[in-house]
């Protein structure tokens, strides 16, 4: 009788141990699969934002960039508006832009990195391709990759015209209009050309961008071009 009870007890212990081990392995495997999925989906979504940044020169020429995005564990969002002012002597041109991002509720990357462009401390660049900036950072349990176009292109040059030489400047701004979301769980995003405004000013002494000086001496002509891009998530 005692022997039979001991055998039953031993069997229960073995079964319980195996069951516990099975449950542990199940949840461990599930967690590993979820982690692998979220890292993979986030990496893909991050690459899309980098590709958009690289395609910006062709987008402002009337093009478009569109791509499918994983929707299971990656979120898409926006922040803004971010207002900016271009001041030419006493004339002020005001407008605003937005930033867009992908995010995952997981510490994929703890330290901030610059994934595209020259982002830190730069408010003007000398190449159109460097207007966009893509950065990744971690905040309060979420990893974010952000695309913004908050810097301008500036070119100062001299031109010979009959009887004199003129100093001229070209300023190009690319702004993202307020993003449009047609779904709460977007599976596709697009950045498309939305229009252009242009201004020309003559005999300008001072030019500022958000209070920061752009030019150190007088120019005979300043051309300003503002491109608008439209971000759609569907």
CSV table of C-alpha atoms in Angstrom, one decimal:
chain,number,residue,atom,x,y,z
A,1,UNK,CA,0.0,0.0,0.0
A,2,UNK,CA,2.7,2.4,1.0
A,3,UNK,CA,4.7,1.4,-2.0
A,4,UNK,CA,1.8,2.1,-4.3
A,5,UNK,CA,1.2,5.5,-2.8
A,6,UNK,CA,4.9,6.4,-3.2
A,7,UNK,CA,4.8,5.4,-6.9
A,8,UNK,CA,1.7,7.5,-7.5
A,9,UNK,CA,3.4,10.5,-5.7
A,10,UNK,CA,6.5,10.0,-7.7
A,11,UNK,CA,4.5,9.9,-10.9
A,12,UNK,CA,2.6,13.1,-10.0
A,13,UNK,CA,5.9,14.9,-9.2
A,14,UNK,CA,7.4,13.8,-12.6
A,15,UNK,CA,4.2,14.8,-14.5
A,16,UNK,CA,4.0,18.1,-12.7
A,17,UNK,CA,7.7,18.8,-13.4
A,18,UNK,CA,7.2,17.9,-17.1
A,19,UNK,CA,4.1,20.0,-17.3
A,20,UNK,CA,5.8,23.0,-15.7
A,21,UNK,CA,8.8,22.6,-18.0
A,22,UNK,CA,6.5,22.4,-21.0
A,23,UNK,CA,4.6,25.6,-20.0
A,24,UNK,CA,7.9,27.4,-19.3
A,25,UNK,CA,9.3,26.3,-22.7
A,26,UNK,CA,6.1,27.4,-24.4
A,27,UNK,CA,6.1,30.9,-23.0
A,28,UNK,CA,9.8,31.2,-23.5
A,29,UNK,CA,9.5,30.2,-27.2
A,30,UNK,CA,6.5,32.5,-27.6
A,31,UNK,CA,8.4,35.4,-26.1
A,32,UNK,CA,11.4,34.7,-28.3
A,33,UNK,CA,9.2,34.6,-31.4
A,34,UNK,CA,7.5,37.9,-30.4
A,35,UNK,CA,10.8,39.6,-29.8
A,36,UNK,CA,12.2,38.3,-33.1
A,37,UNK,CA,9.0,39.5,-34.9
A,38,UNK,CA,9.0,43.0,-33.4
A,39,UNK,CA,12.7,43.5,-34.1
A,40,UNK,CA,12.3,42.3,-37.7
A,41,UNK,CA,9.2,44.4,-38.3
A,42,UNK,CA,10.7,47.5,-36.8
A,43,UNK,CA,13.9,47.2,-38.7
A,44,UNK,CA,11.9,47.0,-42.0
A,45,UNK,CA,9.8,50.1,-41.0
A,46,UNK,CA,12.9,52.0,-40.1
A,47,UNK,CA,14.5,51.2,-43.5
A,48,UNK,CA,11.4,52.6,-45.2
A,49,UNK,CA,11.9,56.0,-43.5
A,50,UNK,CA,15.5,56.0,-44.5
A,51,UNK,CA,14.5,55.2,-48.1
A,52,UNK,CA,12.1,58.1,-48.0
A,53,UNK,CA,14.8,60.4,-46.9
A,54,UNK,CA,17.1,59.2,-49.7
A,55,UNK,CA,14.3,59.7,-52.3
A,56,UNK,CA,13.5,63.2,-51.2
A,57,UNK,CA,15.2,65.0,-54.1
A,58,UNK,CA,13.1,63.0,-56.6
A,59,UNK,CA,9.9,63.5,-54.5
A,60,UNK,CA,10.2,67.3,-54.5
A,61,UNK,CA,10.6,67.1,-58.3
A,62,UNK,CA,7.0,65.8,-58.5
A,63,UNK,CA,7.6,62.2,-57.5
A,64,UNK,CA,6.3,59.9,-54.8
A,65,UNK,CA,7.5,57.2,-52.4
A,66,UNK,CA,5.1,54.5,-51.2
A,67,UNK,CA,5.7,51.3,-49.3
A,68,UNK,CA,3.8,48.7,-47.3
A,69,UNK,CA,4.6,48.7,-43.6
A,70,UNK,CA,4.2,45.9,-41.0
A,71,UNK,CA,1.1,46.7,-38.9
A,72,UNK,CA,1.2,44.0,-36.3
A,73,UNK,CA,3.8,45.3,-33.8
A,74,UNK,CA,4.9,48.7,-35.3
A,75,UNK,CA,3.0,51.9,-34.9
A,76,UNK,CA,3.1,54.9,-37.3
A,77,UNK,CA,2.6,58.5,-36.0
A,78,UNK,CA,3.4,62.2,-36.3
A,79,UNK,CA,4.3,65.2,-34.2
A,80,UNK,CA,3.9,68.9,-34.8
A,81,UNK,CA,3.4,71.4,-35.9
A,82,UNK,CA,6.9,72.8,-35.8
A,83,UNK,CA,6.8,76.4,-36.8
A,84,UNK,CA,9.6,78.2,-38.7
A,85,UNK,CA,10.3,81.8,-39.8
A,86,UNK,CA,12.6,83.1,-42.5
A,87,UNK,CA,13.3,86.8,-41.9
A,88,UNK,CA,14.7,89.0,-44.7
A,89,UNK,CA,15.4,92.4,-43.3
A,90,UNK,CA,11.8,93.5,-42.2
A,91,UNK,CA,10.0,90.7,-44.2
A,92,UNK,CA,9.0,87.5,-42.4
A,93,UNK,CA,7.9,84.3,-44.1
A,94,UNK,CA,6.2,82.0,-41.6
A,95,UNK,CA,5.2,78.4,-42.1
A,96,UNK,CA,5.1,75.0,-40.3
A,97,UNK,CA,6.1,71.4,-40.8
A,98,UNK,CA,5.6,68.1,-39.2
A,99,UNK,CA,7.7,65.0,-38.4
A,100,UNK,CA,6.6,61.4,-38.9
A,101,UNK,CA,7.8,58.3,-37.1
A,102,UNK,CA,7.6,54.6,-36.6
A,103,UNK,CA,7.6,53.1,-33.1
A,104,UNK,CA,7.7,49.8,-31.3
A,105,UNK,CA,6.9,49.2,-27.6
A,106,UNK,CA,10.2,47.4,-27.0
A,107,UNK,CA,13.7,48.5,-26.1
A,108,UNK,CA,15.2,47.7,-29.5
A,109,UNK,CA,17.7,50.4,-29.3
A,110,UNK,CA,18.7,52.3,-26.1
A,111,UNK,CA,21.1,54.9,-27.4
A,112,UNK,CA,20.2,57.6,-29.9
A,113,UNK,CA,21.7,57.3,-33.4
A,114,UNK,CA,21.6,59.3,-36.6
A,115,UNK,CA,20.5,56.9,-39.3
A,116,UNK,CA,20.5,59.4,-42.2
A,117,UNK,CA,21.7,63.0,-42.7
A,118,UNK,CA,23.5,65.5,-40.5
A,119,UNK,CA,21.0,66.2,-37.8
A,120,UNK,CA,22.7,67.4,-34.7
A,121,UNK,CA,23.0,71.2,-34.5
A,122,UNK,CA,22.5,71.8,-38.2
A,123,UNK,CA,19.9,74.2,-39.4
A,124,UNK,CA,21.3,74.7,-42.9
A,125,UNK,CA,23.0,72.3,-45.4
A,126,UNK,CA,24.6,72.7,-48.8
A,127,UNK,CA,23.1,69.6,-50.5
A,128,UNK,CA,19.4,68.9,-51.1
A,129,UNK,CA,19.9,65.3,-50.1
A,130,UNK,CA,20.8,66.4,-46.6
A,131,UNK,CA,17.6,68.3,-45.9
A,132,UNK,CA,15.9,65.2,-44.4
A,133,UNK,CA,17.2,63.6,-41.2
A,134,UNK,CA,16.4,60.2,-39.7
A,135,UNK,CA,17.1,59.5,-36.0
A,136,UNK,CA,16.4,56.6,-33.7
A,137,UNK,CA,16.0,56.9,-29.9
A,138,UNK,CA,14.4,55.2,-26.9
A,139,UNK,CA,11.8,56.9,-24.7
A,140,UNK,CA,9.6,55.5,-21.9
A,141,UNK,CA,9.5,51.9,-23.1
A,142,UNK,CA,9.2,52.8,-26.8
A,143,UNK,CA,11.8,52.8,-29.6
A,144,UNK,CA,11.2,55.6,-32.2
A,145,UNK,CA,12.6,56.3,-35.6
A,146,UNK,CA,11.8,59.8,-36.7
A,147,UNK,CA,11.9,61.5,-40.1
A,148,UNK,CA,12.1,65.3,-40.2
A,149,UNK,CA,12.9,68.0,-42.7
A,150,UNK,CA,13.6,70.8,-40.3
A,151,UNK,CA,16.7,72.2,-41.9
A,152,UNK,CA,17.1,74.3,-45.1
A,153,UNK,CA,19.3,74.2,-48.1
A,154,UNK,CA,21.4,77.4,-48.6
A,155,UNK,CA,23.6,78.3,-51.6
A,156,UNK,CA,25.4,81.7,-51.9
A,157,UNK,CA,27.0,82.4,-55.2
A,158,UNK,CA,28.2,85.2,-57.5
A,159,UNK,CA,27.0,85.8,-61.0
A,160,UNK,CA,28.3,88.1,-63.8
A,161,UNK,CA,25.8,90.3,-65.5
A,162,UNK,CA,26.5,93.2,-67.9
A,163,UNK,CA,28.8,95.8,-66.2
A,164,UNK,CA,28.8,94.2,-62.7
A,165,UNK,CA,28.9,91.2,-60.5
A,166,UNK,CA,26.0,90.3,-58.2
A,167,UNK,CA,26.0,88.2,-55.1
A,168,UNK,CA,22.9,86.0,-54.9
A,169,UNK,CA,21.5,83.3,-52.5
A,170,UNK,CA,19.1,80.4,-52.9
A,171,UNK,CA,17.2,79.0,-50.0
A,172,UNK,CA,15.1,75.8,-50.2
A,173,UNK,CA,12.8,74.6,-47.5
A,174,UNK,CA,11.0,71.2,-47.6
A,175,UNK,CA,8.0,71.0,-45.3
A,176,UNK,CA,5.7,68.0,-44.5
A,177,UNK,CA,2.1,69.0,-44.4
A,178,UNK,CA,-0.1,67.7,-41.6
A,179,UNK,CA,-0.1,63.9,-42.0
A,180,UNK,CA,-3.3,62.2,-43.1
A,181,UNK,CA,-4.3,58.9,-41.6
A,182,UNK,CA,-7.1,56.9,-43.1
A,183,UNK,CA,-6.6,53.9,-40.8
A,184,UNK,CA,-5.9,53.5,-37.1
A,185,UNK,CA,-3.5,50.6,-38.0
A,186,UNK,CA,-1.8,51.7,-41.2
A,187,UNK,CA,-0.4,49.1,-43.5
A,188,UNK,CA,0.9,51.5,-46.2
A,189,UNK,CA,2.5,54.9,-46.1
A,190,UNK,CA,3.2,57.4,-48.9
A,191,UNK,CA,5.1,60.7,-49.2
A,192,UNK,CA,4.0,62.6,-52.3
A,193,UNK,CA,4.7,66.0,-53.8
A,194,UNK,CA,2.1,68.5,-52.7
A,195,UNK,CA,3.1,71.9,-54.2
A,196,UNK,CA,5.7,74.6,-54.3
A,197,UNK,CA,5.8,78.3,-53.4
A,198,UNK,CA,8.6,80.7,-54.5
A,199,UNK,CA,9.6,84.2,-53.5
A,200,UNK,CA,12.3,86.6,-54.8
A,201,UNK,CA,13.7,89.5,-52.8
A,202,UNK,CA,16.2,92.1,-53.8
A,203,UNK,CA,19.0,94.0,-52.0
A,204,UNK,CA,18.8,92.1,-48.7
A,205,UNK,CA,21.1,92.9,-45.9
A,206,UNK,CA,20.2,90.3,-43.3
A,207,UNK,CA,18.6,86.8,-43.5
A,208,UNK,CA,17.6,84.8,-40.5
A,209,UNK,CA,16.1,81.3,-40.0
A,210,UNK,CA,14.3,81.0,-36.7
A,211,UNK,CA,16.4,83.8,-35.3
A,212,UNK,CA,19.7,82.3,-36.5
A,213,UNK,CA,21.7,84.3,-39.1
A,214,UNK,CA,22.2,82.7,-42.5
A,215,UNK,CA,24.1,85.4,-44.3
A,216,UNK,CA,27.0,87.6,-43.1
A,217,UNK,CA,26.8,90.3,-45.8
A,218,UNK,CA,24.4,91.9,-48.3
A,219,UNK,CA,23.1,90.0,-51.3
A,220,UNK,CA,21.6,91.5,-54.4
A,221,UNK,CA,18.9,88.8,-54.7
A,222,UNK,CA,17.5,86.0,-52.5
A,223,UNK,CA,15.3,83.3,-54.0
A,224,UNK,CA,13.3,81.2,-51.6
A,225,UNK,CA,11.5,78.0,-52.6
A,226,UNK,CA,9.2,76.1,-50.2
A,227,UNK,CA,8.2,72.6,-51.2
A,228,UNK,CA,5.3,70.9,-49.5
A,229,UNK,CA,5.1,67.1,-49.2
A,230,UNK,CA,2.0,65.2,-48.1
A,231,UNK,CA,2.3,62.1,-45.9
A,232,UNK,CA,-0.5,59.6,-46.1
A,233,UNK,CA,-0.9,56.5,-43.9
A,234,UNK,CA,-3.6,54.1,-45.0
